[in-house]
Amino acid sequence: MATRTILVDYLARVEGEGALDIEVHDGRVTSARLRIFEPPRFFEAFLRGRGYAETPDLVARICGICPIAYQMSAVHAIENAFGVTVSGQLRALRRLIYCGEWIESHALHIVMLHAPDFLGFPDGIRMASEQGDAVRNGLALKKTGNALMRLMGGREIHPVNVKTGGFYRVPSRAELEPIGESLERARALAVGLVRWVSSFPFPDYERDYEFVALRHPDEYPFNEGRLVSNRGIDIDIADYETEFEERQVAHSTALHALTRRRGAYLVGPLARYALNFDRLPASVQALARGAGLPPVCKNPFQSIIVRALEIVYACEEALKLIAAYEPPECAAVTVMPRAGTGFGCTEAPRGLLWHRYEFAPDGTIERARIVPPTSQNQPSIEADLAAVASMILDQPDDVIRARCEQAIRNYDPCISCSAHFLKLSVRRT
Amino acid sequence: MSERRHPRLAVWKFASCDGCQLSLLDCEDELLTLASVIEIANFPEASRAVAPGPYDLSLVEGSITTEHDAERIRMVRAQSRHLVTIGACATAGGIQTLKNFADVNAFIAAVYASPQYIATLSTSTPISAHVPVDYELQGCPVNKVQLIEVISAFLAGRKPSIAAHSVCVECKQHGTVCVMVQGMPCLGPVTHAGCGAICPSFRRGCYGCYGPMETPNTTALAREWQALGAAPRDISRAFRTFYAAAEPFRKESVVHADITHDDITNGDQDDPG
């Protein structure tokens, strides 16, 4: 029996450290494991004993790419525990800053991290030698997302303006208006991006995922909604633990989340899109059809198209929110801490991010539980790897390695969130 | 006629959120120009192409929290002509130093059902605790304009021009009205400048994410906080956040600490599932 070993020192163009082991027996993939060995940072432990007001600033530090996702899930959970509702223009501003994060994160991932896989470049910078316009446009898009983050939050990474109950300071109309022009240009660039990425060569691969995402009565989801799946899950976010569980596995510092009844599931752009296509504006639906993308897409490599569509959506939504903006009288509603448990769940660019906090009467955190998107997707990533590798076992090691890395990057995994470098070894016996 | 060799840059990650190296990719207007004058030889967050050392400049993000990483930083130092740390984690241990104040085994048990699989040191330490460092750029996250300045300076063989005064000076430069005179506790008087005094411009006190300035008078500031009604516990927590292990902040946090290890780590363990 032939034994073959493929090693990759680490997976590039993701956030975090990990490794990949693929075992092949008699020409069949028998196991594919994504090992995450990112050093644990113990957020859930040191949040204990901290005050609720500090929480948005603390949890932002879990991830430099999607700090708003962490801040939003946290403030919603805190408000849920204290019986506070944030509505009207404050709620609209929360959607607005989330638009900024979707634009910058998706643009970074598509152009600098993922597109190079499809076009055979090691990175976005080298890709610029042949795809100069695409890279420059991608960077311009990212810059607009970051400008929106800066305007609303003070800075792109770890914004300072998100507060329980609303914001520390809300913008004036005059402050918001100038970014409208950039967002109009960004929307046009994003439409071009949808066309560019939909022309990429996609591996002929589909899997029948259980998609899980938030679903809101009338919005494409950011901050609120019920937890739904295409296999019948339709629950309040507070009931997450009744349907889902996290398991620790020996090969990873990231916990694996699974549905209790069926196992692996998928969160992120493909799931949001499949479960909420009807919530997209007609313009974005038409763009999707024009790109040849069905309302339910099961090819994970095409997640890059969905991300581009979501940038168009985020630009349109941001423009709409800015046009309708009237500065609220108060930057935040009053928050009175009390003992209790609160739940928050929002759509990070890479998928569902669920938080639960238990508070003492003075608003001090007694227990915290944070389930990041990459933990949830990890079992699904491993299933994709086994399937994707199986299809090309006759190919040279370099080809298998590149395809597996690309399959992992379909998920835009934030390994720092879930617990960085990826080692790939394929053992064939 | 030989072409001049481009200086070779490497970017490394240890325990961190990736935000500081992301700051390099956030230089949307400068990134392609930068890449035309330096060779990005090792930057796994951005590229699959990883060229072996030696490197002219290594930028290091993150703190040392595992034995493996303590080994790895010595390897990075050995391959690097200049080594610059970027951000709070690399310069002071970062937010993960909060475990330095607690029983690490209780921390592991609080997060993981099977603690035996988790390899971690009982402390998070800055890079300078392990290897000599040529320059430390502060911030959680670093300021990208300063980051470009530091890279340019090292490549040009000069000293980076980074101000060492407090956040207060930045507020004055921007004409931001002092939030402390409005009754809000602020860490600005003892915090290293560099962020542009963002928080006061958003009508909140500075939370110290650029760490201690040179020779900060934390005692005097804590007294002002008390006068504004801050409880010792609030003062301790304020100093014990993003630069919890930086000596002036650590010391001041201990003075006011009424929180004990038990407060941080007690409570039932999460259901192992």
XYZ file of C-alpha atoms in Angstrom:
702
model
C 0.000 0.000 0.000
C 1.464 3.324 -1.053
C 1.939 6.012 1.575
C 2.025 9.628 0.542
C 2.478 12.662 2.782
C 1.760 16.243 1.887
C 2.839 18.990 4.251
C 1.917 22.657 4.314
C 3.605 24.621 7.077
C 0.652 26.912 7.512
C -2.406 28.069 5.728
C -1.883 31.585 4.490
C -4.430 34.311 3.943
C -6.585 33.410 6.903
C -6.580 34.875 10.333
C -4.944 32.554 12.794
C -2.821 29.445 13.214
C -3.817 25.930 12.281
C -2.917 22.795 10.407
C -4.613 20.295 8.153
C -4.250 16.511 8.247
C -5.653 14.353 5.504
C -5.371 10.603 5.717
C -5.781 8.404 2.686
C -6.166 4.640 2.845
C -6.418 2.601 -0.337
C -7.102 5.649 -2.459
C -9.858 6.916 -0.198
C -9.863 9.887 2.174
C -10.609 8.436 5.587
C -10.164 11.576 7.651
C -9.684 15.279 7.105
C -8.956 17.358 10.174
C -8.512 21.082 10.485
C -6.259 21.473 13.488
C -6.376 24.894 15.052
C -3.481 25.569 17.370
C -3.994 29.259 17.840
C -2.964 29.968 21.428
C -6.127 30.276 23.545
C -6.716 33.780 24.911
C -9.432 32.964 27.475
C -11.905 35.721 26.794
C -14.815 33.816 28.291
C -12.818 33.376 31.490
C -11.550 36.915 32.016
C -14.883 38.505 31.131
C -16.071 37.160 34.479
C -15.980 39.943 37.004
C -15.948 42.709 34.400
C -18.674 45.341 34.113
C -21.262 45.331 31.344
C -20.187 48.805 30.194
C -16.662 47.527 29.432
C -17.850 44.528 27.477
C -18.116 46.029 23.962
C -14.520 47.329 24.230
C -13.223 44.016 25.592
C -14.874 41.637 23.124
C -13.827 43.800 20.149
C -10.314 42.471 20.864
C -11.331 38.935 19.975
C -11.030 39.842 16.303
C -9.362 42.693 14.406
C -11.299 41.950 11.200
C -14.818 41.872 12.603
C -14.806 43.876 15.861
C -18.272 45.300 15.130
C -19.743 41.808 15.012
C -18.399 41.144 18.525
C -19.536 44.533 19.795
C -23.012 44.149 18.283
C -23.635 40.637 19.605
C -22.446 41.826 23.020
C -24.590 44.963 23.277
C -27.668 43.055 22.124
C -27.072 40.365 24.745
C -26.551 42.940 27.491
C -29.676 44.860 26.501
C -31.596 41.589 26.354
C -30.560 40.806 29.933
C -31.462 44.287 31.207
C -34.758 44.542 29.325
C -33.655 47.433 27.112
C -34.829 47.956 23.540
C -32.888 50.094 21.083
C -35.064 51.256 18.226
C -35.507 53.971 15.648
C -32.477 55.888 14.423
C -30.141 54.311 16.991
C -31.042 50.898 15.630
C -30.550 52.242 12.088
C -27.075 53.537 13.019
C -26.153 50.076 14.294
C -27.073 48.664 10.902
C -25.039 51.441 9.285
C -21.814 50.661 11.127
C -22.356 46.949 10.413
C -22.614 47.840 6.679
C -19.144 49.378 7.006
C -17.752 46.169 8.484
C -19.350 43.943 5.827
C -17.919 46.144 3.058
C -14.359 46.274 4.425
C -14.215 42.639 5.510
C -15.779 41.188 2.352
C -13.667 43.423 0.061
C -10.482 42.382 1.874
C -11.387 38.725 1.708
C -12.547 38.691 -1.907
C -9.763 40.677 -3.522
C -6.716 40.230 -1.302
C -7.284 36.779 0.196
C -9.582 34.607 -1.929
C -9.503 35.773 -5.589
C -5.771 34.957 -5.881
C -6.709 31.250 -5.407
C -8.964 31.280 -8.448
C -6.473 33.114 -10.670
C -3.324 31.318 -9.505
C -1.499 34.067 -7.617
C 0.119 33.746 -4.167
C -1.494 36.986 -2.983
C -3.430 40.078 -3.936
C -0.345 42.262 -4.213
C 1.281 40.039 -6.860
C -2.115 39.626 -8.535
C -2.068 43.403 -9.048
C 0.609 42.998 -11.749
C -1.996 41.415 -14.059
C -5.262 42.466 -12.464
C -4.349 46.019 -11.515
C -7.822 47.481 -11.905
C -9.509 44.698 -9.955
C -7.078 45.032 -7.049
C -7.222 48.846 -7.008
C -11.035 48.758 -7.145
C -11.122 46.199 -4.344
C -8.877 48.377 -2.201
C -11.078 51.389 -2.980
C -14.134 49.422 -1.839
C -12.377 48.366 1.328
C -11.369 51.972 1.932
C -15.014 53.055 1.737
C -16.066 50.391 4.247
C -13.279 51.515 6.551
C -14.222 55.180 6.103
C -17.725 54.331 7.261
C -16.298 52.429 10.249
C -14.096 55.417 11.106
C -16.919 57.901 10.780
C -19.255 55.867 12.970
C -16.720 54.268 15.301
C -13.625 56.449 15.424
C -11.311 53.893 13.818
C -11.439 50.836 11.541
C -10.098 48.326 14.039
C -11.606 48.197 17.515
C -14.034 51.125 17.121
C -14.732 53.079 20.306
C -18.237 54.435 19.782
C -20.427 51.345 20.356
C -22.131 51.444 23.722
C -24.796 49.476 25.534
C -28.029 51.331 24.745
C -26.684 52.984 21.582
C -23.576 55.096 21.014
C -21.353 57.537 22.895
C -21.959 60.140 20.190
C -24.227 60.087 17.139
C -23.247 61.782 13.866
C -24.923 64.871 12.498
C -26.549 64.733 9.057
C -23.744 66.942 7.753
C -21.170 64.406 8.997
C -22.895 61.488 7.256
C -23.665 63.108 3.921
C -20.156 63.253 2.372
C -19.756 59.478 2.664
C -22.847 59.069 0.489
C -20.821 59.943 -2.615
C -18.155 57.353 -1.733
C -20.870 54.775 -1.163
C -22.414 55.515 -4.583
C -18.998 54.934 -6.191
C -18.480 51.863 -4.020
C -21.810 50.429 -5.134
C -20.766 50.757 -8.790
C -17.395 49.118 -8.000
C -19.173 46.304 -6.156
C -21.415 45.616 -9.154
C -18.232 45.344 -11.239
C -16.801 43.029 -8.569
C -19.831 40.708 -8.811
C -19.263 40.430 -12.586
C -15.514 39.853 -12.162
C -15.743 37.105 -9.538
C -18.642 35.353 -11.294
C -16.336 34.870 -14.323
C -13.884 32.812 -12.220
C -13.393 29.079 -12.907
C -15.371 27.258 -10.183
C -14.693 23.645 -9.226
C -17.704 21.463 -10.032
C -18.595 20.685 -6.427
C -21.752 20.941 -4.363
C -22.719 19.693 -0.953
C -26.121 19.485 0.669
C -25.453 21.772 3.641
C -27.697 22.534 6.544
C -27.656 26.302 6.230
C -28.158 28.270 9.460
C -28.662 32.036 9.591
C -30.704 34.742 11.181
C -34.003 35.581 9.535
C -35.821 38.847 10.103
C -39.417 39.606 9.057
C -38.432 42.253 6.566
C -34.678 42.794 6.473
C -31.627 40.982 5.172
C -30.192 40.087 8.577
C -27.514 41.946 10.499
C -28.424 42.244 14.157
C -31.743 40.583 14.721
C -33.965 37.731 13.735
C -34.838 34.157 14.516
C -32.369 31.332 14.063
C -33.513 29.319 11.075
C -32.224 26.485 8.907
C -33.248 24.769 5.689
C -33.895 21.590 7.739
C -36.599 22.988 9.939
C -34.860 24.912 12.689
C -36.839 28.040 13.530
C -36.054 29.160 17.069
C -35.502 32.202 19.223
C -31.791 32.998 19.629
C -32.175 32.267 23.351
C -32.821 28.623 22.431
C -29.527 28.150 20.540
C -28.285 25.670 23.107
C -31.332 23.452 22.708
C -30.537 22.797 19.031
C -26.763 23.251 18.951
C -23.858 22.057 21.053
C -20.137 22.729 21.176
C -17.732 19.805 21.491
C -14.080 19.970 22.288
C -11.860 17.861 20.054
C -8.300 16.850 20.823
C -6.851 18.286 17.598
C -8.039 21.878 17.976
C -8.118 24.768 20.427
C -11.357 25.805 18.685
C -14.468 24.084 19.869
C -16.641 22.393 17.235
C -20.288 23.420 17.078
C -22.835 20.937 15.780
C -26.586 20.635 15.594
C -27.605 18.184 18.293
C -29.680 16.150 15.885
C -27.803 16.234 12.583
C -24.211 17.396 13.123
C -22.303 19.752 10.849
C -23.976 22.904 9.603
C -22.928 25.959 7.684
C -23.089 29.640 8.613
C -21.972 32.679 6.623
C -22.743 34.245 3.236
C -24.034 31.071 1.514
C -26.407 30.363 4.401
C -27.600 33.942 4.778
C -28.218 34.154 1.027
C -30.019 30.800 0.733
C -32.291 31.540 3.669
C -32.898 35.222 2.946
C -32.835 35.620 -0.843
C -36.367 37.013 -0.682
C -35.178 39.712 1.725
C -32.657 41.115 -0.782
C -33.677 44.180 -2.793
C -34.856 43.414 -6.345
C -31.707 45.105 -7.692
C -29.444 42.656 -5.860
C -31.619 39.661 -6.796
C -31.361 40.730 -10.447
C -27.583 41.027 -10.138
C -27.439 37.510 -8.689
C -29.475 36.111 -11.606
C -27.274 38.020 -14.037
C -24.256 36.382 -12.425
C -25.877 32.971 -12.978
C -26.337 32.330 -9.273
C -29.502 30.451 -8.205
C -31.362 31.579 -5.037
C -29.894 28.578 -3.230
C -26.231 28.021 -4.038
C -24.605 24.805 -2.746
C -21.151 25.308 -4.261
C -18.978 26.701 -1.438
C -16.431 28.081 -3.936
C -19.153 30.427 -5.173
C -19.392 32.024 -1.747
C -17.063 34.637 -3.284
C -19.961 35.751 -5.542
C -22.347 35.934 -2.609
C -19.853 38.070 -0.684
C -19.643 40.479 -3.632
C -23.454 40.616 -3.755
C -23.507 41.340 -0.037
C -21.157 44.300 -0.608
C -23.649 45.692 -3.143
C -26.395 45.119 -0.605
C -24.417 46.792 2.204
C -23.709 49.842 0.004
C -27.390 50.159 -0.905
C -28.526 49.659 2.655
C -26.017 52.227 3.945
C -27.208 54.761 1.361
C -30.807 54.121 2.357
C -30.052 54.515 6.067
C -28.115 57.746 5.478
C -30.906 59.205 3.311
C -33.462 58.518 6.049
C -31.244 59.698 8.904
C -32.507 62.163 11.456
C -30.201 62.589 14.463
C -31.889 61.178 17.584
C -32.173 63.352 20.669
C -30.070 61.032 22.808
C -27.037 59.045 21.685
C -28.095 56.144 23.892
C -31.123 54.962 25.814
C -30.770 54.668 29.575
C -29.551 51.287 30.785
C -30.215 50.038 34.289
C -28.314 46.874 35.126
C -30.072 43.956 36.837
C -29.392 40.305 37.479
C -30.227 38.040 34.585
C -29.167 36.229 31.474
C -29.099 37.803 28.026
C -28.571 36.506 24.505
C -27.207 38.265 21.445
C -26.755 36.903 17.966
C -25.675 38.856 14.897
C -24.340 38.130 11.409
C -20.560 38.678 11.302
C -19.304 38.833 7.699
C -18.231 35.159 8.095
C -21.411 34.046 9.835
C -23.460 33.780 12.988
C -21.909 35.019 16.185
C -23.789 34.001 19.333
C -23.201 35.429 22.833
C -24.753 34.650 26.216
C -23.983 36.537 29.417
C -25.135 36.029 32.977
C -25.075 39.175 35.091
C -24.948 39.925 38.812
C -27.403 42.621 40.020
C -24.766 45.379 39.550
C -24.225 44.405 35.898
C -21.018 42.450 36.510
C -20.567 39.440 34.238
C -20.797 36.135 36.090
C -20.515 33.863 33.100
C -19.957 34.430 29.384
C -20.294 32.127 26.431
C -19.244 33.157 22.932
C -19.726 30.941 19.887
C -17.835 32.416 16.905
C -18.578 31.611 13.256
C -15.407 29.602 12.637
C -16.180 27.175 15.492
C -19.553 26.590 13.925
C -18.138 26.057 10.443
C -15.206 23.870 11.472
C -16.999 20.500 11.093
C -18.345 21.674 7.743
C -14.867 22.767 6.613
C -13.561 19.288 7.461
C -16.374 17.627 5.517
C -15.630 19.864 2.498
C -11.931 19.037 2.721
C -12.578 15.296 2.690
C -14.907 15.651 -0.287
C -12.807 18.127 -2.243
C -9.605 16.099 -1.740
C -11.393 12.855 -2.727
C -12.211 14.298 -6.125
C -8.570 14.965 -7.034
C -6.547 12.234 -5.308
C -4.868 11.350 -8.622
C -3.409 14.842 -8.828
C 0.046 15.948 -7.641
C 0.470 17.073 -4.043
C 0.691 20.756 -4.989
C -2.691 20.640 -6.694
C -4.382 18.924 -3.747
C -2.787 21.317 -1.301
C -3.848 24.411 -3.264
C -7.425 23.169 -3.655
C -7.728 22.314 0.034
C -6.431 25.732 1.052
C -8.890 27.339 -1.345
C -11.716 25.259 0.146
C -10.796 26.476 3.630
C -10.650 30.075 2.451
C -14.209 29.680 1.075
C -15.156 30.111 4.722
C -13.081 33.272 5.295
C -12.168 31.603 8.575
C -11.152 33.742 11.438
C -9.058 31.319 13.413
C -8.024 33.996 15.922
C -11.669 34.291 16.785
C -12.174 30.628 17.333
C -9.037 30.019 19.137
C -3.705 30.841 13.135
C -0.949 28.946 10.482
C -2.153 25.814 8.954
C -0.132 22.686 8.548
C -1.294 20.227 5.906
C -0.177 16.661 5.966
C -1.734 14.026 3.773
C -0.914 10.539 4.904
C -1.603 7.827 2.382
C -1.332 4.214 3.378
C 24.888 47.214 -13.707
C 23.248 45.581 -10.732
C 19.813 46.529 -9.474
C 19.647 47.477 -5.814
C 18.101 44.739 -3.697
C 14.779 45.570 -2.086
C 14.747 45.314 1.693
C 12.966 42.181 2.888
C 9.992 42.428 5.238
C 8.490 39.685 7.403
C 5.308 39.895 9.477
C 4.770 37.426 12.326
C 1.826 36.615 14.530
C 1.694 35.331 18.093
C -1.305 35.423 20.486
C -3.444 38.279 19.194
C -6.523 39.286 17.264
C -4.670 39.951 13.930
C -5.723 43.607 14.093
C -2.234 45.145 14.043
C -0.989 43.261 10.979
C -4.369 43.963 9.401
C -3.447 47.641 9.799
C -0.855 47.053 7.067
C -3.564 45.766 4.704
C -5.710 48.700 5.790
C -3.160 51.046 4.138
C -5.331 50.957 1.010
C -3.576 53.913 -0.612
C -0.020 52.945 0.314
C 0.024 49.136 0.087
C 0.902 48.719 -3.604
C 3.531 51.500 -3.408
C 5.023 49.884 -0.350
C 5.136 46.539 -2.133
C 7.039 48.179 -5.014
C 9.903 49.271 -2.750
C 10.147 46.364 -0.324
C 9.992 42.617 -0.769
C 7.159 41.201 1.306
C 9.066 38.010 1.984
C 6.967 36.505 4.764
C 3.448 37.699 5.561
C 1.161 34.668 5.860
C -1.950 36.688 6.586
C -1.558 38.235 3.115
C 0.376 35.728 1.001
C 0.989 32.007 0.362
C 4.459 32.872 -0.898
C 6.748 32.588 2.092
C 10.457 33.110 1.406
C 13.074 31.973 3.926
C 15.071 34.502 5.985
C 17.139 36.396 6.762
C 14.851 39.454 6.811
C 15.797 43.124 7.052
C 12.755 43.989 9.147
C 10.430 41.766 11.131
C 7.159 43.154 12.409
C 5.865 41.090 15.291
C 2.272 41.042 16.466
C 1.014 39.181 19.503
C 2.284 38.028 22.866
C 3.995 34.863 24.055
C 1.569 32.490 25.771
C 2.885 29.038 24.857
C 6.230 27.223 25.110
C 6.108 26.677 21.338
C 5.782 30.427 20.725
C 8.623 31.171 23.153
C 10.778 28.945 20.911
C 9.429 30.491 17.735
C 10.214 34.115 18.700
C 13.888 33.155 19.236
C 13.887 31.752 15.691
C 12.310 34.969 14.374
C 14.922 37.120 16.176
C 17.780 35.022 14.782
C 16.573 35.643 11.224
C 15.852 39.361 11.578
C 18.207 42.344 11.248
C 15.643 44.617 12.908
C 12.743 43.437 15.027
C 9.865 45.800 15.711
C 6.877 44.861 17.826
C 3.516 46.205 16.761
C 0.677 46.647 19.181
C -0.272 46.169 22.804
C 0.021 42.347 22.773
C 3.597 42.328 21.440
C 4.798 45.320 23.467
C 3.096 44.597 26.783
C 1.396 41.190 26.644
C -1.999 42.527 25.599
C -5.425 41.787 26.890
C -4.462 38.118 27.390
C -2.294 39.256 30.366
C -5.530 39.295 32.332
C -4.790 35.622 32.946
C -1.517 36.650 34.665
C -3.699 37.893 37.530
C -5.592 34.620 37.857
C -5.149 30.910 38.240
C -4.585 29.739 34.683
C -5.924 26.275 35.381
C -9.223 27.750 36.508
C -9.251 29.799 33.300
C -8.680 26.715 31.152
C -11.362 24.811 33.008
C -13.779 27.703 32.511
C -13.437 27.512 28.715
C -12.503 23.926 27.863
C -14.131 20.695 28.940
C -10.903 18.729 28.432
C -8.146 20.938 29.836
C -5.517 18.268 29.209
C -5.526 19.109 25.475
C -4.647 22.750 26.108
C -0.981 23.787 26.214
C -0.551 27.262 27.613
C 1.902 29.135 29.839
C 0.527 30.621 33.049
C 1.410 34.104 31.731
C 1.162 36.186 28.598
C 4.418 38.132 28.143
C 5.667 40.807 25.757
C 8.207 39.944 23.045
C 10.904 41.942 24.910
C 10.690 39.461 27.800
C 12.085 36.817 25.422
C 14.357 38.499 22.845
C 15.952 41.937 22.253
C 13.560 44.299 20.479
C 14.696 47.267 18.334
C 11.516 49.312 18.574
C 8.075 48.990 20.118
C 5.050 50.591 18.473
C 2.205 50.990 20.928
C -1.526 50.673 20.427
C -4.497 48.355 20.509
C -4.568 48.518 17.529
C -1.515 50.390 16.192
C -2.141 53.517 14.158
C -1.506 52.698 10.476
C 0.084 56.083 9.740
C 2.578 55.428 12.531
C 3.091 51.912 11.209
C 4.097 53.270 7.775
C 6.412 55.765 9.547
C 8.110 52.987 11.502
C 8.600 50.817 8.406
C 9.929 53.783 6.396
C 12.265 54.808 9.219
C 13.781 51.346 9.621
C 14.189 50.892 5.903
C 15.850 54.314 5.665
C 18.063 53.550 8.671
C 16.745 56.379 10.835
C 14.826 56.579 14.088
C 11.016 56.588 13.827
C 9.395 59.899 14.644
C 6.698 58.858 17.123
C 5.627 61.254 19.854
C 5.899 59.991 23.447
C 3.625 62.499 25.147
C 0.167 61.798 26.547
C -3.222 61.641 24.855
C -3.989 65.015 26.502
C -1.636 66.750 24.073
C -3.552 65.249 21.143
C -6.840 66.538 22.540
C -5.342 70.027 22.774
C -3.972 69.720 19.211
C -7.431 68.788 17.930
C -9.266 71.369 20.012
C -11.218 68.629 21.795
C -12.716 69.878 25.034
C -11.356 67.953 28.017
C -13.864 65.286 29.068
C -12.542 65.200 32.646
C -13.511 68.815 33.219
C -16.986 67.654 32.144
C -16.904 65.028 34.877
C -15.946 61.935 32.889
C -13.094 59.753 34.156
C -10.403 59.572 31.444
C -7.043 57.727 31.204
C -5.747 60.331 28.714
C -3.337 62.064 31.147
C -1.310 58.843 31.670
C -1.807 57.210 28.257
C 0.709 57.214 25.397
C -0.361 59.353 22.424
C -0.841 57.899 18.963
C -4.511 57.144 18.428
C -5.369 60.808 17.794
C -7.356 61.095 21.019
C -10.370 59.355 19.485
C -12.386 58.577 22.593
C -12.721 62.140 23.928
C -13.817 63.223 20.428
C -16.635 60.663 20.850
C -17.503 62.112 24.246
C -16.071 59.359 26.346
C -12.966 59.021 28.475
C -9.794 57.465 27.036
C -9.590 53.775 28.007
C -5.818 53.499 27.786
C -5.433 51.275 24.711
C -2.059 52.866 23.837
C -0.624 51.954 27.220
C 1.341 54.071 29.687
C 3.122 57.200 28.438
C 6.669 57.868 29.633
C 6.683 58.655 33.362
C 2.904 58.664 33.949
C 1.584 59.964 37.257
C -1.059 57.288 37.768
C -1.430 58.070 41.476
C -2.524 61.654 40.821
C -4.921 60.513 38.121
C -6.479 57.852 40.337
C -7.074 60.558 42.951
C -8.907 62.668 40.335
C -11.004 59.645 39.381
C -11.977 59.138 42.994
C -12.971 62.809 43.196
C -15.241 62.172 40.205
C -16.866 59.322 42.108
C -15.110 56.305 40.613
C -15.032 53.297 42.965
C -11.669 51.580 43.614
C -12.941 48.604 41.659
C -13.602 50.834 38.617
C -10.135 52.367 38.874
C -8.512 48.964 39.160
C -10.415 47.623 36.152
C -9.609 50.719 34.070
C -5.862 50.182 34.565
C -6.263 46.421 34.219
C -7.479 46.201 30.610
C -5.493 46.428 27.368
C -2.145 47.134 29.055
C -2.849 45.257 32.279
C 0.745 44.008 32.685
C 2.540 47.226 31.705
C 4.283 48.136 34.975
C 2.778 51.591 35.787
C -0.736 50.356 34.965
C -0.243 47.024 36.722
C 0.944 48.744 39.897
C -1.940 51.205 39.973
C -4.470 48.425 39.322
C -3.125 46.486 42.293
C -3.417 49.526 44.596
C -7.151 49.746 43.958
C -7.934 46.106 43.448
C -10.806 44.929 45.531
C -11.344 42.159 43.041
C -9.683 38.934 43.934
C -8.701 35.919 41.895
C -11.841 34.261 43.140
C -14.041 36.978 41.697
C -12.530 36.411 38.279
C -12.594 32.660 38.200
C -15.368 31.526 40.464
C -18.798 30.415 39.423
C -19.800 27.113 37.983
C -17.925 25.833 35.052
C -19.692 26.093 31.748
C -21.515 22.959 30.839
C -18.935 20.866 29.029
C -21.627 19.842 26.549
